[in-house]
Structures are given as structure tokens and as C-alpha cells.
XYZ file of N, CA, C and O in Angstrom:
604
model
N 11.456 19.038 4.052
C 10.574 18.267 4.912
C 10.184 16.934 4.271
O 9.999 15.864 4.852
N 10.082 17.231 2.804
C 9.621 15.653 2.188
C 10.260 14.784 2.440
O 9.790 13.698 2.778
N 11.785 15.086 2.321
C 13.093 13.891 2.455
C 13.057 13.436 3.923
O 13.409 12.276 4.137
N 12.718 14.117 4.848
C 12.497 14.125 6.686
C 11.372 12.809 6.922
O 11.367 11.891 7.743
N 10.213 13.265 5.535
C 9.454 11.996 6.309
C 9.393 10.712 5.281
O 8.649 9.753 5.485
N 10.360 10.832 4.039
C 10.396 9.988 3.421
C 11.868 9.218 4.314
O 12.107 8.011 4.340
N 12.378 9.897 4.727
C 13.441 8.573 5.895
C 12.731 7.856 6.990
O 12.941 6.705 7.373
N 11.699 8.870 7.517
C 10.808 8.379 9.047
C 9.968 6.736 8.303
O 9.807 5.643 8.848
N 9.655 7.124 7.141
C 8.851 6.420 6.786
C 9.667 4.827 6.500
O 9.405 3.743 7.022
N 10.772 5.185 5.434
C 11.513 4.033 5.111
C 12.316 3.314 6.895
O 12.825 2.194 6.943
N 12.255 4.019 7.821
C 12.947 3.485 9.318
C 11.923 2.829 9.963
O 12.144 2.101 10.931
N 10.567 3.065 9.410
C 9.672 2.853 9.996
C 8.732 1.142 9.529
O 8.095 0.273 10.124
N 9.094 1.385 8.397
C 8.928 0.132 7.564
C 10.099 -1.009 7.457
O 9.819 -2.205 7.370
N 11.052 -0.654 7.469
C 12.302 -1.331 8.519
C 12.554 -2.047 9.734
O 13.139 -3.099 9.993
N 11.712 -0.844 10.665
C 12.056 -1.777 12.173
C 10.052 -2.836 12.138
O 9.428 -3.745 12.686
N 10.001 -2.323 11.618
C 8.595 -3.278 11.462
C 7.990 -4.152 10.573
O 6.800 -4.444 10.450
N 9.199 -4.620 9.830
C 9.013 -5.976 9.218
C 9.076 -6.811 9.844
O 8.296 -7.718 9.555
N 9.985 -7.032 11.028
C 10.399 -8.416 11.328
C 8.416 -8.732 12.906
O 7.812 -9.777 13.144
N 8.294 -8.022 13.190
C 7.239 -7.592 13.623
C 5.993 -8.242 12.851
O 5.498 -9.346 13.080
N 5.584 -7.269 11.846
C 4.926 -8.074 10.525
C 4.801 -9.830 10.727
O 3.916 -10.622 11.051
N 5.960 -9.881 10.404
C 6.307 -11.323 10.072
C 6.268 -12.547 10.943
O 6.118 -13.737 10.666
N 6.425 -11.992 11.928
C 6.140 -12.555 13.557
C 4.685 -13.029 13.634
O 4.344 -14.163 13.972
N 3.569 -11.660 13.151
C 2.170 -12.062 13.312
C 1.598 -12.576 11.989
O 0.380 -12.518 11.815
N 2.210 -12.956 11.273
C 1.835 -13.083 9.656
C 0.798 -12.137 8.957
O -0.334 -12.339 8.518
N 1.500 -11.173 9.010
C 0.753 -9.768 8.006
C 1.824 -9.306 7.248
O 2.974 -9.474 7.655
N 1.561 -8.682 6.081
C 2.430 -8.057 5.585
C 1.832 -6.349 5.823
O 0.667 -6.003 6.019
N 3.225 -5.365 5.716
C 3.092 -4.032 5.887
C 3.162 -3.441 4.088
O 4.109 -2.971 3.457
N 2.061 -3.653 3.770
C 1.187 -2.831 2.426
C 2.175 -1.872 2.419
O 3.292 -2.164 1.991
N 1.795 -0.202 3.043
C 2.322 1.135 3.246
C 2.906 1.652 4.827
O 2.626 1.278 5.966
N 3.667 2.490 4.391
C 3.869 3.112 5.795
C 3.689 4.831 5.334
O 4.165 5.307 4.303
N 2.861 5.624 6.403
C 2.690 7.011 5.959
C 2.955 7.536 7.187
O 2.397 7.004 8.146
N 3.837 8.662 7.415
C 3.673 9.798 8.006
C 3.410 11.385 7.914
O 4.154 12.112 7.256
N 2.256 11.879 8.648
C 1.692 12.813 8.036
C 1.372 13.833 9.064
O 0.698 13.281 9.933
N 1.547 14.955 9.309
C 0.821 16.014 10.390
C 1.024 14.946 11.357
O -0.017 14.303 11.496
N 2.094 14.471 12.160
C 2.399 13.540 13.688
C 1.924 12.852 13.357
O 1.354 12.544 14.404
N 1.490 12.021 12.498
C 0.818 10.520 12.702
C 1.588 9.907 11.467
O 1.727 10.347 10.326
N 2.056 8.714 12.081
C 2.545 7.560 11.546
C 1.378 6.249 11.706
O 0.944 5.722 12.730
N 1.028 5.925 10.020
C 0.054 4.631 9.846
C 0.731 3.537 9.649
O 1.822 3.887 9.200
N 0.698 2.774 9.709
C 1.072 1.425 8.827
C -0.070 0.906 8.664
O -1.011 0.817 9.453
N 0.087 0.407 7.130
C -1.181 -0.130 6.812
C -1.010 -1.893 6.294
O -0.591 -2.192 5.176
N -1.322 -2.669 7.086
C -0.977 -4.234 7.181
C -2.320 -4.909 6.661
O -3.388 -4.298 6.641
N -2.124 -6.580 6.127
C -3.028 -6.885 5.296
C -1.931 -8.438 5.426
O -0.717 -8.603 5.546
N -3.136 -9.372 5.323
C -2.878 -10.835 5.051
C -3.497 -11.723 4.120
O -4.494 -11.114 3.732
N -3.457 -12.611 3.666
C -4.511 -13.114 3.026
C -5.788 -13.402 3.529
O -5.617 -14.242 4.413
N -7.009 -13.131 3.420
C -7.920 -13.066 3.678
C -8.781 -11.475 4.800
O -9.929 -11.181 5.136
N -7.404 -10.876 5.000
C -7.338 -9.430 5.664
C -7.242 -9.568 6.528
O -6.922 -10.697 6.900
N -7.442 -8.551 7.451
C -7.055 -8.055 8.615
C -8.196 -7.788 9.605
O -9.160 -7.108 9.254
N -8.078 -8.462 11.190
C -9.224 -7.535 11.751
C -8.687 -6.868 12.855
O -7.487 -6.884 13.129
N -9.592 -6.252 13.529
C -8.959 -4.952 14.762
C -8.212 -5.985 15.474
O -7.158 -5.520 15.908
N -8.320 -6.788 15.653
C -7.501 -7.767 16.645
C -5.911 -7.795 15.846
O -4.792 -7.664 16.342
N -6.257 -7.981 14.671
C -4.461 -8.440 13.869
C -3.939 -6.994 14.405
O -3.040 -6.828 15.229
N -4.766 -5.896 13.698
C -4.380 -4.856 14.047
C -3.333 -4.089 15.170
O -2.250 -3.539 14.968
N -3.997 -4.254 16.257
C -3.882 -4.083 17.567
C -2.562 -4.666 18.186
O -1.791 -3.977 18.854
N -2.352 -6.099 17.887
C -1.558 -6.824 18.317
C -0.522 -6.145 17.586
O 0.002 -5.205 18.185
N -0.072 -6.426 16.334
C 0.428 -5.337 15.266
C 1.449 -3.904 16.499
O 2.478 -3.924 17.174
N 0.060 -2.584 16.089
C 0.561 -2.036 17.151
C 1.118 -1.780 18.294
O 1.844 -0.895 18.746
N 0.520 -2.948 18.756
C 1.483 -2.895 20.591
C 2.991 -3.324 20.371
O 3.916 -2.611 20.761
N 3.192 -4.587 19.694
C 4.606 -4.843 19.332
C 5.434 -3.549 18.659
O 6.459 -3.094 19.168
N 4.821 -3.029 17.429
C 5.660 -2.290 16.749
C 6.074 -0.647 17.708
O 7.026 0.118 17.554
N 4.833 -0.584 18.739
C 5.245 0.684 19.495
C 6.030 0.550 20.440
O 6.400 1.465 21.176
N 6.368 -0.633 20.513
C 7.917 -0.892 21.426
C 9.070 -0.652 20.858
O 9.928 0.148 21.234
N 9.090 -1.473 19.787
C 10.163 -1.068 19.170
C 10.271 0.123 19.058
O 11.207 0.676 19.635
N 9.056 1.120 18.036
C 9.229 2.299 17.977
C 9.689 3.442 18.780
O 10.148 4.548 18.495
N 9.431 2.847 19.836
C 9.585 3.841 21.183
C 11.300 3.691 21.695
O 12.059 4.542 22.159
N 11.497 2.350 21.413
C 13.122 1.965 21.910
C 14.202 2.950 20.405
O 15.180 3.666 20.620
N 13.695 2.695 19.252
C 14.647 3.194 18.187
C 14.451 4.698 18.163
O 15.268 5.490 17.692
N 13.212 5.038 18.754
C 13.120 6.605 19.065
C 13.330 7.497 17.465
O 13.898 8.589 17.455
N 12.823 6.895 16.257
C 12.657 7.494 14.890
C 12.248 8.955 14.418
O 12.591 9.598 13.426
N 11.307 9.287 15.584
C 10.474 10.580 15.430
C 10.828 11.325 16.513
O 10.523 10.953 17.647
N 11.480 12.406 16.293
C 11.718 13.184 17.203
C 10.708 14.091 18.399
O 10.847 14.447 19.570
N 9.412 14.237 17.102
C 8.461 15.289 18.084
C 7.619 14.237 18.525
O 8.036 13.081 18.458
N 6.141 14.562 19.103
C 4.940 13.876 19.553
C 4.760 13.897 18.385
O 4.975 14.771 17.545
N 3.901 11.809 18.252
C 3.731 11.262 16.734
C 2.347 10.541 17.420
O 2.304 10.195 18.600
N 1.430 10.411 16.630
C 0.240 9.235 17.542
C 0.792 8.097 16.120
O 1.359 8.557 15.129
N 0.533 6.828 16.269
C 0.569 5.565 15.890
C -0.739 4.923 15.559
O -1.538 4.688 16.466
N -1.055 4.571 14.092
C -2.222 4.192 13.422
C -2.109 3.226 12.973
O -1.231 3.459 12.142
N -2.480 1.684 12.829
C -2.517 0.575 12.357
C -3.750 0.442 11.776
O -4.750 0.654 12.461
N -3.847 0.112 10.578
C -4.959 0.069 9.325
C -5.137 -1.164 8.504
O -4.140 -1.886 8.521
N -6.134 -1.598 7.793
C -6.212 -2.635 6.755
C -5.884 -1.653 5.670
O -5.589 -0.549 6.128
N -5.850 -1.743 4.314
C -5.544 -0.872 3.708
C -6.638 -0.173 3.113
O -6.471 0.898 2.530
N -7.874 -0.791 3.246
C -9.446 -0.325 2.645
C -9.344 -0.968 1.268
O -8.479 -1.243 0.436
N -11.326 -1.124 1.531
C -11.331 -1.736 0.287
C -11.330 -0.335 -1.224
O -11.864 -0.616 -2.297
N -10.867 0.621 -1.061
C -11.282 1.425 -2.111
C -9.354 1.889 -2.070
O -8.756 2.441 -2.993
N -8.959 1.606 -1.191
C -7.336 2.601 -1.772
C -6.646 2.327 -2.887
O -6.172 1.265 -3.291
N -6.645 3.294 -3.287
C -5.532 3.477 -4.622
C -4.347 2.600 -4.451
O -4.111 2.412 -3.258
N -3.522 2.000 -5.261
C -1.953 1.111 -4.800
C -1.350 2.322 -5.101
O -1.717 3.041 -6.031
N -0.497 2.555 -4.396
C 0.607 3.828 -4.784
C 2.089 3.516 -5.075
O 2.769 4.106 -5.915
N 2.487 2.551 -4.305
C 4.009 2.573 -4.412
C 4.089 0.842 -4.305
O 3.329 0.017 -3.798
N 5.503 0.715 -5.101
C 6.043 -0.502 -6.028
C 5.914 -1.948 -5.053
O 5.822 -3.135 -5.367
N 5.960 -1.126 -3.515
C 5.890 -2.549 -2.552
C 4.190 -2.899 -2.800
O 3.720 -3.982 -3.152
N 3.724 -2.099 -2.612
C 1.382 -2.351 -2.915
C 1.798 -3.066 -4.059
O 1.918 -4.228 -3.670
N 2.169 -2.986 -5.619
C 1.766 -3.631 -6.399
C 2.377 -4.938 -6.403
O 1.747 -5.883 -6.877
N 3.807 -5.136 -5.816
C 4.150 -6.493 -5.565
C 3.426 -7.248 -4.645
O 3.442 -8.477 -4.716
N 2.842 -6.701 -3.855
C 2.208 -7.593 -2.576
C 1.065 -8.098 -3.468
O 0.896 -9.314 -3.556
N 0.280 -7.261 -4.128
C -1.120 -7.936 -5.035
C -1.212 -8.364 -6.422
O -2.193 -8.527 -7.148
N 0.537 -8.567 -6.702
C 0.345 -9.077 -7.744
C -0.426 -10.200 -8.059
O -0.593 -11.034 -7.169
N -1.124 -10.448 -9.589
C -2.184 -11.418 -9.576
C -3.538 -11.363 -9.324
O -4.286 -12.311 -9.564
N -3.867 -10.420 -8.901
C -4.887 -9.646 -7.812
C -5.756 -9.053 -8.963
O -5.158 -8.544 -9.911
N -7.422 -9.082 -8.958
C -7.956 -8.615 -9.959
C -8.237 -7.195 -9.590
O -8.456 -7.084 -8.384
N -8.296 -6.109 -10.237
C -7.732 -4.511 -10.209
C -8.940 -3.401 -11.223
O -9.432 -3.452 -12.350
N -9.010 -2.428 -9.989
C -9.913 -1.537 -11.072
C -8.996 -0.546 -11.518
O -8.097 -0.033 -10.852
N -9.323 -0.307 -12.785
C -8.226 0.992 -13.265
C -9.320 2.092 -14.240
O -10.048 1.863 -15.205
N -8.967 3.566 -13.323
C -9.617 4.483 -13.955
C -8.597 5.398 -14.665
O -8.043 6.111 -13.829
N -8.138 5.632 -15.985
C -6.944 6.346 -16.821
C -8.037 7.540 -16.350
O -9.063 7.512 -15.670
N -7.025 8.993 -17.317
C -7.638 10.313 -16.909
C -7.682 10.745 -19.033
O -8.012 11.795 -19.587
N -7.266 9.596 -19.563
C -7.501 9.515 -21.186
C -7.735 8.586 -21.311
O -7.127 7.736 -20.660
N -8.972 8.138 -22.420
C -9.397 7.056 -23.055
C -8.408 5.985 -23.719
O -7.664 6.316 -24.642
N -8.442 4.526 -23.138
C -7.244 4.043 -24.001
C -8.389 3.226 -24.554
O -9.431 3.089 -23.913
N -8.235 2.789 -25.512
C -9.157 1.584 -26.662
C -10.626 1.923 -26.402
O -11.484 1.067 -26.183
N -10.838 3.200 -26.444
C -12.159 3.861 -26.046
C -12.836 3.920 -24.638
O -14.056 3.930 -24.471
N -12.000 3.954 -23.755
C -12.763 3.367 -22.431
C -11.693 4.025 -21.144
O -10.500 3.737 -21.243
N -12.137 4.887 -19.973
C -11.698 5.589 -19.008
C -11.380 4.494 -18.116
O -10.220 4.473 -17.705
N -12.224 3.512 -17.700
C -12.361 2.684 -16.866
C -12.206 0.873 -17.309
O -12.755 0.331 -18.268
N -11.467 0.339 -16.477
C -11.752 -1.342 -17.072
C -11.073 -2.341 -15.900
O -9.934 -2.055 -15.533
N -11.524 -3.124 -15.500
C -10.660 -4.440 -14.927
C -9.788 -4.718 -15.790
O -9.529 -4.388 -16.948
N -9.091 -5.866 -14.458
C -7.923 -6.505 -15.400
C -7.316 -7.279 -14.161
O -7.770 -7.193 -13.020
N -6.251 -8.031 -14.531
C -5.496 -8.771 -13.548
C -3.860 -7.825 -13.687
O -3.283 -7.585 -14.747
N -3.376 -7.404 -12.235
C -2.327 -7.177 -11.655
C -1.088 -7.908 -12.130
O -0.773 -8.920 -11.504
N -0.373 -7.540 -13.118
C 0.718 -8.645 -13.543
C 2.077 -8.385 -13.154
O 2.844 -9.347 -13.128
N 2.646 -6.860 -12.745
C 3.444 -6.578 -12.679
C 3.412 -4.939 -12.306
O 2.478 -4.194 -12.009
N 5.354 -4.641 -12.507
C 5.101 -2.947 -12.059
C 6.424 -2.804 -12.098
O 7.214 -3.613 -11.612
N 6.703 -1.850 -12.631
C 8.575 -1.354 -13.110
C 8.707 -0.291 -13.491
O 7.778 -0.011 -14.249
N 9.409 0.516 -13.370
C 9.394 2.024 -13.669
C 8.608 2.976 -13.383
O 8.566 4.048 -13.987
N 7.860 2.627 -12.347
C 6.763 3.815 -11.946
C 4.984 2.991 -12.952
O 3.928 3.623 -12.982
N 5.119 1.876 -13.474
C 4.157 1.436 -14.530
C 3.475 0.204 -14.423
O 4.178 -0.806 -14.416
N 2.463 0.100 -14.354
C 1.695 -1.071 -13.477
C 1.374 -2.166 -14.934
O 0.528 -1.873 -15.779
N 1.930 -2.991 -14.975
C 1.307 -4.168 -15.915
C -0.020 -4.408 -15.457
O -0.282 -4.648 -14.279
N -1.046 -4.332 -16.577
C -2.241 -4.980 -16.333
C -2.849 -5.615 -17.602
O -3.023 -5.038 -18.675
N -3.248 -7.364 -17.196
C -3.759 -7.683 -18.489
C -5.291 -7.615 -18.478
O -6.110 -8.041 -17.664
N -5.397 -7.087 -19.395
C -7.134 -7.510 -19.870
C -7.320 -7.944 -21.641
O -6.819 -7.498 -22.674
N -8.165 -8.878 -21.376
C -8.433 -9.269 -22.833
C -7.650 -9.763 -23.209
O -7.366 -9.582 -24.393
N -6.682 -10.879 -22.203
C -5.633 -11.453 -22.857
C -4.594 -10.917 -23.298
O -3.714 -11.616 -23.800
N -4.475 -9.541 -23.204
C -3.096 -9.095 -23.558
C -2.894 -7.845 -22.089
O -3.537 -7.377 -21.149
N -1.679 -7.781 -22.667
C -0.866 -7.185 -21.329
C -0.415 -5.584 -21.677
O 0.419 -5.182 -22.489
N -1.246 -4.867 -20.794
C -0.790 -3.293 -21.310
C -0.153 -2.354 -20.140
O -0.583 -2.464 -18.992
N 0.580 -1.699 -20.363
C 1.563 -0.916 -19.159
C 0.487 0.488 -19.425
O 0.244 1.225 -20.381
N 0.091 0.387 -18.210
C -0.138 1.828 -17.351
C 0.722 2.748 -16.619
O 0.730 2.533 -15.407
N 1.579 3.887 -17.092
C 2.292 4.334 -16.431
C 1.206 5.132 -14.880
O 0.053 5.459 -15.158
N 1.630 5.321 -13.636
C 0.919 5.856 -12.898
C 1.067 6.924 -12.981
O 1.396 7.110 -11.810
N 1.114 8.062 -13.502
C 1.076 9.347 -14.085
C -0.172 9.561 -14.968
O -0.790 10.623 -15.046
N -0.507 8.256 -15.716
C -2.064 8.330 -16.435
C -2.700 8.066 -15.940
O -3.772 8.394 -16.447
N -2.908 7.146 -14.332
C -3.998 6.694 -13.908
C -4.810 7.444 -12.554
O -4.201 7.696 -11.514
N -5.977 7.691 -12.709
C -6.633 8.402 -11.441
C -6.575 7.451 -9.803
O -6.434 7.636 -8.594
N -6.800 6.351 -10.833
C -6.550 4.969 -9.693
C -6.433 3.702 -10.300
O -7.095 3.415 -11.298
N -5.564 2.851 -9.720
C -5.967 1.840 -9.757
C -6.088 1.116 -8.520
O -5.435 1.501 -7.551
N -6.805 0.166 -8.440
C -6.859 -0.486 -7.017
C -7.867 -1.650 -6.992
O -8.663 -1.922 -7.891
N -7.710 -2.278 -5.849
C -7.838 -3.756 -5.727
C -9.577 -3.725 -5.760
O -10.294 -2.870 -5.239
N -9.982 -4.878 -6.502
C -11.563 -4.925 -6.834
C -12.037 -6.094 -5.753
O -11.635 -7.187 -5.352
N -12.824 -5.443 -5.596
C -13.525 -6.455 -4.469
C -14.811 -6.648 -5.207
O -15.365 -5.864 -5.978
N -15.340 -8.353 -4.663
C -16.363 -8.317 -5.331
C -17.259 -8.525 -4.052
O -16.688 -9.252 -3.239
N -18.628 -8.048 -3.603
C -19.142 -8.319 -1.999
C -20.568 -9.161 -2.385
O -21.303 -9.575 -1.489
């Protein structure tokens, strides 16, 4: 079943780039889960129910014409929140540069928790500098990392 919705997902993020790109958002993630397919879109300065929306109506045409999902699916268009974790290699390229909270699940230089700036990501391992130097977080050590907002 994993491989079932890891194709739905990659077909899904496929026919809805060019979509994306049309309204100037980029597509962060795509998840399908228990019938529901999200995409989660984001621009500079973010997203509101309106980007959203528009978003959706286009991409459920397509979706509906390429016919991807075989059973009943409902369709979710999202900002990505200000608290989500980055999970996969397209999130950390989109924010590269991006200032980042990171909570390890072991102390590195005495400390669970620390900012830093988003520099990179290769092998499953998120570059992040703080303090002027540049340290690889594999995501296997980290509880989270994710984008810091300041309000």
C-alpha cells in the first residue's frame, strides 16, 4: 500500500506543477492519506484561502480528467502551517536560506534545541548553519526541524 500512495502522490505532484506555476505558488508537499489527497502550496509572503481555492478548482480538473485515484478521494489545499516539520528534500529546497527551528532527540554542543539558517540538504541531511559554521543534521536525529516565524 505504501508504494500505491507513494505513486498517487508523485502523479499528483506532477500533474500539478504546471497549475502551481500558472498561479505563482509553489507545491511545498503532496500527501495522500485515508481518501484524502492535500497539497500543501506556499509563495513568498504565503498563501490565503483565496490562493488556495483557486489552486484547487484548477488542479481538480485536471485531477478528475487524469483520473489518478481509483476510489472516492476528497481534495485538500493547505498553506503548509506555521509549525510543520520540513519532511522531504523538495520542503528543504523550497526554504532554503530560511531561518529554522531545530529540536535533535540528543544533545549536540550541549543543547536539544537551536536556530540556524537553512543552507542545504543531501542524503536524507539538512545543512544548518549556526554560529557561523555549518553542521549536517541527519533527519533521523531530529524531532523537527521547521520554519521559524517570528509574529
Amino acid at each position: 500500500m505504501a508504494g500505491k500512495i507513494k505513486i498517487i502522490e508523485e502523479k499528483a505532484l506532477a500533474l500539478g506543477e504546471k497549475t502551481a506555476a500558472e498561479q505563482g505558488v509553489y507545491i511545498v508537499d503532496v500527501s495522500y492519506d485515508d481518501g484524502v489527497l492535500c497539497y500543501y502550496i506556499d509563495r513568498e509572503g504565503g498563501v490565503d484561502i483565496d490562493a488556495c481555492e483557486g489552486f484547487s478548482r484548477a488542479v481538480e480538473e485536471i485531477l478528475d480528467k487524469e483520473d489518478i485515484i481509483s476510489e472516492a478521494y476528497s481534495l485538500e489545499v493547505s498553506s503548509p502551517g506555521v509549525d510543520r516539520k520540513l519532511k522531504k528534500e523538495r520542503e528543504f529546497q523550497y526554504y532554503n536560506g530560511r531561518e529554522v527551528e531545530v529540536k535533535l532527540y540528543a544533545p549536540l554542543d550541549g543543547t536539544k534545541e537551536f536556530d540556524g539558517i537553512l543552507k542545504g540538504f543531501h542524503d536524507k541531511t539538512a545543512v544548518i548553519e549556526k554560529d557561523g559554521r555549518e553542521i549536517d543534521i541527519p533527519l533521523k536525529e531530529a524531532v523537527y526541524i521547521r520554519l521559524k516565524f517570528v509574529f
